[in-house]
PDB file of N, CA and C in Angstrom:
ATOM      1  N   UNK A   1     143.212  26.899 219.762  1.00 85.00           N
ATOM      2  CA  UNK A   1     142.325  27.826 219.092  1.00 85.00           C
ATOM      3  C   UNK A   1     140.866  27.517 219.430  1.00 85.00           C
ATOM      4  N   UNK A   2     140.543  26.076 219.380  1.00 86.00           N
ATOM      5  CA  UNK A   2     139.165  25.721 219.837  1.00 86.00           C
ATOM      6  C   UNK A   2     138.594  26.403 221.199  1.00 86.00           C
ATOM      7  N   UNK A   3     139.838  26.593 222.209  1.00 88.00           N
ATOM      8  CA  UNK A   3     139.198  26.657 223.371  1.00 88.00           C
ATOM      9  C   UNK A   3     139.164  28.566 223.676  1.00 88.00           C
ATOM     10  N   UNK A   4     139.893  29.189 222.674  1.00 88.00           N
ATOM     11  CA  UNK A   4     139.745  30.353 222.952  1.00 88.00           C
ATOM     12  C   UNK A   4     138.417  30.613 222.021  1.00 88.00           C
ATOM     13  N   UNK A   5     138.160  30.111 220.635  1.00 86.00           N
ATOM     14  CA  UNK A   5     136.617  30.310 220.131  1.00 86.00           C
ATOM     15  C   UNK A   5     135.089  30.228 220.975  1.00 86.00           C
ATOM     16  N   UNK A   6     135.458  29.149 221.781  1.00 84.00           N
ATOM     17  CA  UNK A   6     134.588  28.008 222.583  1.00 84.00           C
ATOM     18  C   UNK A   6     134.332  29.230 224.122  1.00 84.00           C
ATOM     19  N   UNK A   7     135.120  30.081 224.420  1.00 88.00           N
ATOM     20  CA  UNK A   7     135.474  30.683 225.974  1.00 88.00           C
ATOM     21  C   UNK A   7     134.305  31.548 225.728  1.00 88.00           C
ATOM     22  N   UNK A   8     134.043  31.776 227.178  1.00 88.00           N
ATOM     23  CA  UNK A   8     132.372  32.731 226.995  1.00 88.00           C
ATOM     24  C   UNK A   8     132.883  34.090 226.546  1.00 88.00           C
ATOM     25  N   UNK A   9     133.855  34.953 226.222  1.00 89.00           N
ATOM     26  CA  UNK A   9     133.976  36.075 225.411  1.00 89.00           C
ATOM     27  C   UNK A   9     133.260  35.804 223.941  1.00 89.00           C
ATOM     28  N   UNK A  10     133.928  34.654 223.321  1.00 87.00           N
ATOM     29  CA  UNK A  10     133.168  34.271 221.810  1.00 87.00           C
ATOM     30  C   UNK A  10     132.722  33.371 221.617  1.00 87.00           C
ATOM     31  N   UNK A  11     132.217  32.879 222.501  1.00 83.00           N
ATOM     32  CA  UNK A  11     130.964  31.708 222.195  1.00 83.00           C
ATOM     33  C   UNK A  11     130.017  32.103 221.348  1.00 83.00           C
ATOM     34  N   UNK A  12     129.113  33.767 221.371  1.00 82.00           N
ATOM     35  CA  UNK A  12     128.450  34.031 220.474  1.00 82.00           C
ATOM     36  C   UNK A  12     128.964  34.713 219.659  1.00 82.00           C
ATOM     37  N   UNK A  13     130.258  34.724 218.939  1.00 87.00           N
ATOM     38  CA  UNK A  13     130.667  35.333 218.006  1.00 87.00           C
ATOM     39  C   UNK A  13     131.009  34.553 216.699  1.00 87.00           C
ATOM     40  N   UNK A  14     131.051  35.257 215.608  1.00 86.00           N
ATOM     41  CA  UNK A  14     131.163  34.371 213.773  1.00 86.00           C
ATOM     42  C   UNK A  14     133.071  34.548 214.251  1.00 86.00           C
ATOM     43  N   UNK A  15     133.655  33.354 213.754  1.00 89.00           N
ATOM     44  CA  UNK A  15     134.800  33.469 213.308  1.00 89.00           C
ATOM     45  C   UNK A  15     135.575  34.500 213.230  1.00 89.00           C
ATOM     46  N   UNK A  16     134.608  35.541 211.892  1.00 91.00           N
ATOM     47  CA  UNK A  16     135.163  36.507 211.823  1.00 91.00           C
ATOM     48  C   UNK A  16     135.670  37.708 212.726  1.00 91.00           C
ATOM     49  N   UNK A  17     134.686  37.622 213.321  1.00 91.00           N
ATOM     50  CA  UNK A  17     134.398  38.562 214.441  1.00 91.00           C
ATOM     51  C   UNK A  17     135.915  38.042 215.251  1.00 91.00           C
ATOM     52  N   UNK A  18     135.756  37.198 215.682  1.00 92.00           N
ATOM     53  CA  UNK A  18     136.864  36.588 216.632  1.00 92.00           C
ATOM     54  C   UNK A  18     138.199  37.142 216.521  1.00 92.00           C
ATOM     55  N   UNK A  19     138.156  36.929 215.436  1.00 93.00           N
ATOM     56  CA  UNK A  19     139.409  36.997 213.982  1.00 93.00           C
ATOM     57  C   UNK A  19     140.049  38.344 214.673  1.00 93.00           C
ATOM     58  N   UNK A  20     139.201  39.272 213.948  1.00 94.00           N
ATOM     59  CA  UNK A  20     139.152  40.772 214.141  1.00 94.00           C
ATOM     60  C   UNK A  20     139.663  41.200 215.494  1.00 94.00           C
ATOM     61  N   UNK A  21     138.974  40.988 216.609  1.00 93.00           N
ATOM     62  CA  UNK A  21     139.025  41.168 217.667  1.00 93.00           C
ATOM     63  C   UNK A  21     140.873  40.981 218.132  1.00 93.00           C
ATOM     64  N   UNK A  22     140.763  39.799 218.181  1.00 94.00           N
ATOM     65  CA  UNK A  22     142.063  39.233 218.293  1.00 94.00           C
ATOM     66  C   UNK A  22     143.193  39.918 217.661  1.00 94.00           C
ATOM     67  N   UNK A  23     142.868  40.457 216.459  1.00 93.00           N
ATOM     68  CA  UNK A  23     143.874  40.915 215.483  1.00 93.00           C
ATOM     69  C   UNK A  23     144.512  42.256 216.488  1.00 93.00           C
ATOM     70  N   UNK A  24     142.965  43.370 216.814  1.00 94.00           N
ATOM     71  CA  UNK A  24     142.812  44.657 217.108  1.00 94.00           C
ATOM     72  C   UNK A  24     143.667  44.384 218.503  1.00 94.00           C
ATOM     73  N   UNK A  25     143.521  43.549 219.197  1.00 93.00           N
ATOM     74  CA  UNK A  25     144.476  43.066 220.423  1.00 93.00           C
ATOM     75  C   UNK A  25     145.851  42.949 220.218  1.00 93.00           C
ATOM     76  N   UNK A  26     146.198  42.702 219.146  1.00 93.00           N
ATOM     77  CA  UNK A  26     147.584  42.839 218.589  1.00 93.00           C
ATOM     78  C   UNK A  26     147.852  41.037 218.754  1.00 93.00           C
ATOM     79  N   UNK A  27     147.218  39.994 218.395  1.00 91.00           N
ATOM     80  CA  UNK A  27     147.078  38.524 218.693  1.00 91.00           C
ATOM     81  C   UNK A  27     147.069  37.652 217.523  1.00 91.00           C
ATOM     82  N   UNK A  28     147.939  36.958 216.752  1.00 92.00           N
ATOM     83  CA  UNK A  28     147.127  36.630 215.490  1.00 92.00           C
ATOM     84  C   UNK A  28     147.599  35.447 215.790  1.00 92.00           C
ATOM     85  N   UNK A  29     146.075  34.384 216.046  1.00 90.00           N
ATOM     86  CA  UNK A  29     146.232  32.779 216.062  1.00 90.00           C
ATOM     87  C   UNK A  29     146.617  31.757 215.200  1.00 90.00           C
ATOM     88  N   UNK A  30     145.610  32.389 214.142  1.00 92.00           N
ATOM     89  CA  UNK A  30     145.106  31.566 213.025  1.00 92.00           C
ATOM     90  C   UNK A  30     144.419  32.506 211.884  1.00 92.00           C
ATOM     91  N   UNK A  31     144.347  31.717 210.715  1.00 93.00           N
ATOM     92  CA  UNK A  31     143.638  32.626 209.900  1.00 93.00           C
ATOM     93  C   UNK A  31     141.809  31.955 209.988  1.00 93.00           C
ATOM     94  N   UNK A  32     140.929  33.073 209.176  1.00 91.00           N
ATOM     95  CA  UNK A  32     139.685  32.842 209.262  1.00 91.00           C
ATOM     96  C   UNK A  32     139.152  31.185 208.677  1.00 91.00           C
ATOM     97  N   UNK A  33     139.626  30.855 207.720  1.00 92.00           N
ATOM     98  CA  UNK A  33     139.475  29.841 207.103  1.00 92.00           C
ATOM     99  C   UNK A  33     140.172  28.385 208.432  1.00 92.00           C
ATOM    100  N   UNK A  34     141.212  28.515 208.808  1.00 91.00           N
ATOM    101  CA  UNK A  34     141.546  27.291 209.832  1.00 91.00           C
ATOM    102  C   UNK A  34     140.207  27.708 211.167  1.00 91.00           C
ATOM    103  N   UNK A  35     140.160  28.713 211.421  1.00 90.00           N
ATOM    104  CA  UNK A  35     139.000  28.731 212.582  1.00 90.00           C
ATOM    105  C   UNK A  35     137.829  27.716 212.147  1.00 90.00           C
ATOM    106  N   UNK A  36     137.353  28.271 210.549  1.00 88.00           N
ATOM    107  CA  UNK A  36     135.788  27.589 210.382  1.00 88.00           C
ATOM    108  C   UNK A  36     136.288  25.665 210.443  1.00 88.00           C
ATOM    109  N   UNK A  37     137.742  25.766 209.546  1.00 90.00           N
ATOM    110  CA  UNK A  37     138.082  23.914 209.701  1.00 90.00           C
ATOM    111  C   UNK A  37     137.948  23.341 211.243  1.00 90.00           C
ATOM    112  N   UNK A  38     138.665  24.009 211.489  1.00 88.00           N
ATOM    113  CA  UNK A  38     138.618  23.617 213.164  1.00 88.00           C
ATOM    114  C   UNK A  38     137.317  23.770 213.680  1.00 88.00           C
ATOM    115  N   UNK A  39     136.312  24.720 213.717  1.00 87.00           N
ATOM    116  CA  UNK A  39     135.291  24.312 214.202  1.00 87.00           C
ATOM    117  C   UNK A  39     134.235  23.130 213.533  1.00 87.00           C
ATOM    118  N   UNK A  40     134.513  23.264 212.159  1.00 85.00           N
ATOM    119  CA  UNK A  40     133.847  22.079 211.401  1.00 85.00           C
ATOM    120  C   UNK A  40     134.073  20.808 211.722  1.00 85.00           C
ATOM    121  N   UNK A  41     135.604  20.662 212.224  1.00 88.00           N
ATOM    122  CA  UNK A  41     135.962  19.327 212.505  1.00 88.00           C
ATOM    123  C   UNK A  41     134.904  18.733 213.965  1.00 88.00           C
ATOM    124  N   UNK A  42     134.789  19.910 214.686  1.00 83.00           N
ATOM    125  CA  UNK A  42     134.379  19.267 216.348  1.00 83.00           C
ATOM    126  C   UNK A  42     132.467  19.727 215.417  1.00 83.00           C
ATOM    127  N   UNK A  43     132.329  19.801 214.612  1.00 76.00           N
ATOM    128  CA  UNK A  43     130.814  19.677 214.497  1.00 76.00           C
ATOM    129  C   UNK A  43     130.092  21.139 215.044  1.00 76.00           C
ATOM    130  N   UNK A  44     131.226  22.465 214.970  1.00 70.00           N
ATOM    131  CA  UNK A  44     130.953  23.657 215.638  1.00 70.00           C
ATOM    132  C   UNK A  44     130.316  24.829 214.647  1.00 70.00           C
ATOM    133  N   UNK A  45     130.058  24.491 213.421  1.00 72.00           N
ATOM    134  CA  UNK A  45     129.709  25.476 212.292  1.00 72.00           C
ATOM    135  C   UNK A  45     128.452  25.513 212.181  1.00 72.00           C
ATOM    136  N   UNK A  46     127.896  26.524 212.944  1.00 69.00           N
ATOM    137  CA  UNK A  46     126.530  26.251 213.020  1.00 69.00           C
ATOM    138  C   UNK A  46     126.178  27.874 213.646  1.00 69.00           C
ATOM    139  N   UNK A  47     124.940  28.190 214.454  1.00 65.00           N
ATOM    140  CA  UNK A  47     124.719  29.663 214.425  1.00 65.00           C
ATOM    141  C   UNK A  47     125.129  29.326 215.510  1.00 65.00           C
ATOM    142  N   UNK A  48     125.960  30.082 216.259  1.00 62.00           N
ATOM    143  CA  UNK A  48     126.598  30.167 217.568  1.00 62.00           C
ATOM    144  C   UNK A  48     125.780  31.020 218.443  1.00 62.00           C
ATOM    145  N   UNK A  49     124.891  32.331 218.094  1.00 64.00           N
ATOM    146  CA  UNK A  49     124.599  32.655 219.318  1.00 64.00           C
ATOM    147  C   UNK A  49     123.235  31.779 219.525  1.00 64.00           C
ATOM    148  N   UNK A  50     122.225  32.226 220.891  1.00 64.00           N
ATOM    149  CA  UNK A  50     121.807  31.542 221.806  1.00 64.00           C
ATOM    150  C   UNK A  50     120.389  32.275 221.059  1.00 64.00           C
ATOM    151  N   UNK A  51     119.427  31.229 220.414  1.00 69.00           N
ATOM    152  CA  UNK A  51     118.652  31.282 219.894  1.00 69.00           C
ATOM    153  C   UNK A  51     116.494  31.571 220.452  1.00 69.00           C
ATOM    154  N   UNK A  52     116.603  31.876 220.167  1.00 75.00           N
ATOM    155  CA  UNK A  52     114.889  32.083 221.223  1.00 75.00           C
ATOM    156  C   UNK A  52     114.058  31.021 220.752  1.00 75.00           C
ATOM    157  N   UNK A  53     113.350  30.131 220.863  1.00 79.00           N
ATOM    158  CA  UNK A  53     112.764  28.980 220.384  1.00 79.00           C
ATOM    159  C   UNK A  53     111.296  29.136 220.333  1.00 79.00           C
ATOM    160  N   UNK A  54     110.455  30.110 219.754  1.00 82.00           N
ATOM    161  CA  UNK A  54     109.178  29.960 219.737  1.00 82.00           C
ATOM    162  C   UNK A  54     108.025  28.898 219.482  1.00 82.00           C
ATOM    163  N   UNK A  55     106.955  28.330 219.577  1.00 84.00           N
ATOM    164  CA  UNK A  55     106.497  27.598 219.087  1.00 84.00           C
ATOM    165  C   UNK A  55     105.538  27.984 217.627  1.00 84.00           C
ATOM    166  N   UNK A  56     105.050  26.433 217.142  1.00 84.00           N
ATOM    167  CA  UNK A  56     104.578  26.745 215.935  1.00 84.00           C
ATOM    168  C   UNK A  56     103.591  27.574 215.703  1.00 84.00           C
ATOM    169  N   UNK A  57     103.123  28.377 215.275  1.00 85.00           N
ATOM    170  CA  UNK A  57     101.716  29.260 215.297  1.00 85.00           C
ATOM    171  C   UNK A  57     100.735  28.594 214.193  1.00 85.00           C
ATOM    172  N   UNK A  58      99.671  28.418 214.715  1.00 86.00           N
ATOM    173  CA  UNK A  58      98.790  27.519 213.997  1.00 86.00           C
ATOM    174  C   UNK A  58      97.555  28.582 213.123  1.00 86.00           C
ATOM    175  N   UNK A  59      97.186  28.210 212.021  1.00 83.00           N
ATOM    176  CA  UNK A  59      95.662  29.581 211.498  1.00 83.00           C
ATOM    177  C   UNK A  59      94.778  29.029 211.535  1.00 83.00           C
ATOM    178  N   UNK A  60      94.482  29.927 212.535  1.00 81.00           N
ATOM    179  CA  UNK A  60      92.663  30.180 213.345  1.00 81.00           C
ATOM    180  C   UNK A  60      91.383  29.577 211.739  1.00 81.00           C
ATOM    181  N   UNK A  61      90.993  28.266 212.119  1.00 83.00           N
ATOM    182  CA  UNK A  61      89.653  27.935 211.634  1.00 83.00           C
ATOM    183  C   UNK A  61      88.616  28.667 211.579  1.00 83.00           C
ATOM    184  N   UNK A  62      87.705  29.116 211.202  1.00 82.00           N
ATOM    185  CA  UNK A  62      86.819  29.622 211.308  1.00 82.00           C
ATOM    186  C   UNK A  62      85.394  29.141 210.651  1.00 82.00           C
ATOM    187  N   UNK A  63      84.051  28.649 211.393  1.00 84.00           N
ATOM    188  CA  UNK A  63      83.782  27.680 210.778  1.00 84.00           C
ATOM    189  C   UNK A  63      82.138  28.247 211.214  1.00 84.00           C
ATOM    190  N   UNK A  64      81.422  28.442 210.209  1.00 85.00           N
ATOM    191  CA  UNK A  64      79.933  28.893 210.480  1.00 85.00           C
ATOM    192  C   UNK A  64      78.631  27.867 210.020  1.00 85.00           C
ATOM    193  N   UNK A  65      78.190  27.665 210.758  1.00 86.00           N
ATOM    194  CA  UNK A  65      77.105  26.913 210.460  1.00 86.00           C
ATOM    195  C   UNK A  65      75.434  27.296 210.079  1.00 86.00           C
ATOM    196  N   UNK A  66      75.992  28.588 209.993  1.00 87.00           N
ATOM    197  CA  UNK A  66      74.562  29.584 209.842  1.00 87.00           C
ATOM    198  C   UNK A  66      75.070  31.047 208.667  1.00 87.00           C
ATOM    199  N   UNK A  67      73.922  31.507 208.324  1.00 85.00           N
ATOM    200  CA  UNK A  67      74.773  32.958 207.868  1.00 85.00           C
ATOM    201  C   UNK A  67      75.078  34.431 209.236  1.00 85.00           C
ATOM    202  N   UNK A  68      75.519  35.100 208.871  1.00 83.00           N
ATOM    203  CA  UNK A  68      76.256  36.076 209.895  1.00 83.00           C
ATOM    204  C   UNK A  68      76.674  35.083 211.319  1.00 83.00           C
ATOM    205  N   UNK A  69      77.193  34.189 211.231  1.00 84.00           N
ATOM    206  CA  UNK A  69      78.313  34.005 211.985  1.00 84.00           C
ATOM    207  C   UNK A  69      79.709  34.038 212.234  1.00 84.00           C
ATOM    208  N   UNK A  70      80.042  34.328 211.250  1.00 79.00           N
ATOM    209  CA  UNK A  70      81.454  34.823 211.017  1.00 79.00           C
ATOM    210  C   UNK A  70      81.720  35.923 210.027  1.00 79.00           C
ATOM    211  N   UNK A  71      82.552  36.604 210.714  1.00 77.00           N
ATOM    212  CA  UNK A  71      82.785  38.401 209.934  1.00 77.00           C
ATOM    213  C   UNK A  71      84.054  38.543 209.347  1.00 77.00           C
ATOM    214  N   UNK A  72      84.387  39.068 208.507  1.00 68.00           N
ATOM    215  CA  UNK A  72      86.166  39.315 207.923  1.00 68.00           C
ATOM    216  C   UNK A  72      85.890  40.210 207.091  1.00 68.00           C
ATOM    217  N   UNK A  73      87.000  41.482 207.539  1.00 72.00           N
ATOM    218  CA  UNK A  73      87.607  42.451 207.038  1.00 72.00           C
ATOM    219  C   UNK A  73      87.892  42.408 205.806  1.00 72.00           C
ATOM    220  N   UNK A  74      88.405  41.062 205.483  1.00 71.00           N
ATOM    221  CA  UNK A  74      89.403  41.151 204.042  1.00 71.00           C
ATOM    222  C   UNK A  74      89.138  39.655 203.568  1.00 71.00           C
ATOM    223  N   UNK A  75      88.221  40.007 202.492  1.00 66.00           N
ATOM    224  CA  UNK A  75      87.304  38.631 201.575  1.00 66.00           C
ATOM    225  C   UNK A  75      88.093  38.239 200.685  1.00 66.00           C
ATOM    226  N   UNK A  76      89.580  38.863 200.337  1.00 71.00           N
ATOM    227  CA  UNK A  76      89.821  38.812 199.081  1.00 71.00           C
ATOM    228  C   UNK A  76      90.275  37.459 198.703  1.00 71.00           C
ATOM    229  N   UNK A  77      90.474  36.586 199.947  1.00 71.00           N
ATOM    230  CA  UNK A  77      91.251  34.892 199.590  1.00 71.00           C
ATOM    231  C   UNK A  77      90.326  33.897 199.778  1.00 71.00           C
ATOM    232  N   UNK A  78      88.917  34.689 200.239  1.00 67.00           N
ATOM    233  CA  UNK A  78      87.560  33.852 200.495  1.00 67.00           C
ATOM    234  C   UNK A  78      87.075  33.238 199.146  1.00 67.00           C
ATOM    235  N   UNK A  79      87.366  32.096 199.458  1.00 71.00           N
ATOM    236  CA  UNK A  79      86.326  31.039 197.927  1.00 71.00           C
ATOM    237  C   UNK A  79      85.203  31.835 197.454  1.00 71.00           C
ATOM    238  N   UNK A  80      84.565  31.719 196.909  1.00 71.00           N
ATOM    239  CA  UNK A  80      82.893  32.090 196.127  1.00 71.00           C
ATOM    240  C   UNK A  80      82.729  31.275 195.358  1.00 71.00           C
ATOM    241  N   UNK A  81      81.435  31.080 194.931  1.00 75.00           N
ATOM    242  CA  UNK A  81      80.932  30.455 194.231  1.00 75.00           C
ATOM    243  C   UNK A  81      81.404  30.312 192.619  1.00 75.00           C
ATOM    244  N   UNK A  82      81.806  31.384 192.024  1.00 72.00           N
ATOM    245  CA  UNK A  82      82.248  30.956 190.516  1.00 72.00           C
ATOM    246  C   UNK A  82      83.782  31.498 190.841  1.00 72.00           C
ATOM    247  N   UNK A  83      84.425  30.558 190.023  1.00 68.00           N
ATOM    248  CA  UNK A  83      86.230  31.110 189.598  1.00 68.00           C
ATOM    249  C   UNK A  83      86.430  31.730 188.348  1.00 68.00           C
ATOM    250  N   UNK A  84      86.604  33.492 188.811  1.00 64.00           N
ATOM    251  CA  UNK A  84      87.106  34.061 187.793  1.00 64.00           C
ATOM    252  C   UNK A  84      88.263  33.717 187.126  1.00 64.00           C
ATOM    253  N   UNK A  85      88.518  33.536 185.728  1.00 67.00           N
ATOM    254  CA  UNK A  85      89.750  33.398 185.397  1.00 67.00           C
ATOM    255  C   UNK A  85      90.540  34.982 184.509  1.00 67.00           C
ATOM    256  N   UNK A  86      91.509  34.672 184.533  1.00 66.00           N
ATOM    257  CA  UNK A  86      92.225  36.373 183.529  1.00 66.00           C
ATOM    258  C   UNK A  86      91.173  36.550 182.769  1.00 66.00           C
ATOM    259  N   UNK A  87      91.725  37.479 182.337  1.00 64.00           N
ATOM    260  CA  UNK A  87      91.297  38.376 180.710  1.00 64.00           C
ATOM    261  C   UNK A  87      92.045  38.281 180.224  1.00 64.00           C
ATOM    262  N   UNK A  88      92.214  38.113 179.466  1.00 59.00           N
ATOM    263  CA  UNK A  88      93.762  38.491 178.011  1.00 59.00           C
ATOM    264  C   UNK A  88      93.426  39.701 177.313  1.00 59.00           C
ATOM    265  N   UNK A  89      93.915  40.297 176.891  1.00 57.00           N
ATOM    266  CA  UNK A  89      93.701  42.017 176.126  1.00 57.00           C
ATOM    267  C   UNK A  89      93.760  41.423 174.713  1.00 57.00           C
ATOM    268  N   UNK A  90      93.580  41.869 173.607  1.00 53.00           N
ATOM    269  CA  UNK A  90      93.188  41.365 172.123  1.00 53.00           C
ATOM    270  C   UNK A  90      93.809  42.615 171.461  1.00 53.00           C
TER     271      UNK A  90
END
């Protein structure tokens, strides 16, 4: 069963999928639950297809040493000088 999960038809496929497939073929190996044991045993339960690996994206500093050196659209997470706190309604 390992080596038909493992074969490049379902290398990127869930169990289930496998399952199914196999079934619709008129094939029945195993049930869904011995597939995931069996792959759990070899350390195989994990996301099977072939993943894109981006790197970390870092946020842009922005750092002025004067006034009008730096511009932004949207002030609303910009510190200021006093911290408003709520209102409560009465």
């Amino acid at each position: 069963m390992l080596e038909t999960l493992n074969s490049c038809r379902f290398i990127d496929k869930a169990p289930p999928q496998v399952w199914a497939t196999l079934l619709d073929e008129g094939r029945y190996l195993c049930s869904i639950c011995t597939m995931y044991r069996l792959l759990r045993a070899e350390d195989g339960v994990r996301e099977r297809r072939a993943q894109a690996r981006h790197p970390a994206k870092s946020i842009p500093e922005l750092v002025a040493d004067a006034p009008g050196q730096v511009f932004s659209w949207d002030i609303t997470k910009l510190k200021g000088p006093v911290r408003v706190s709520p209102t409560t309604c009465t």
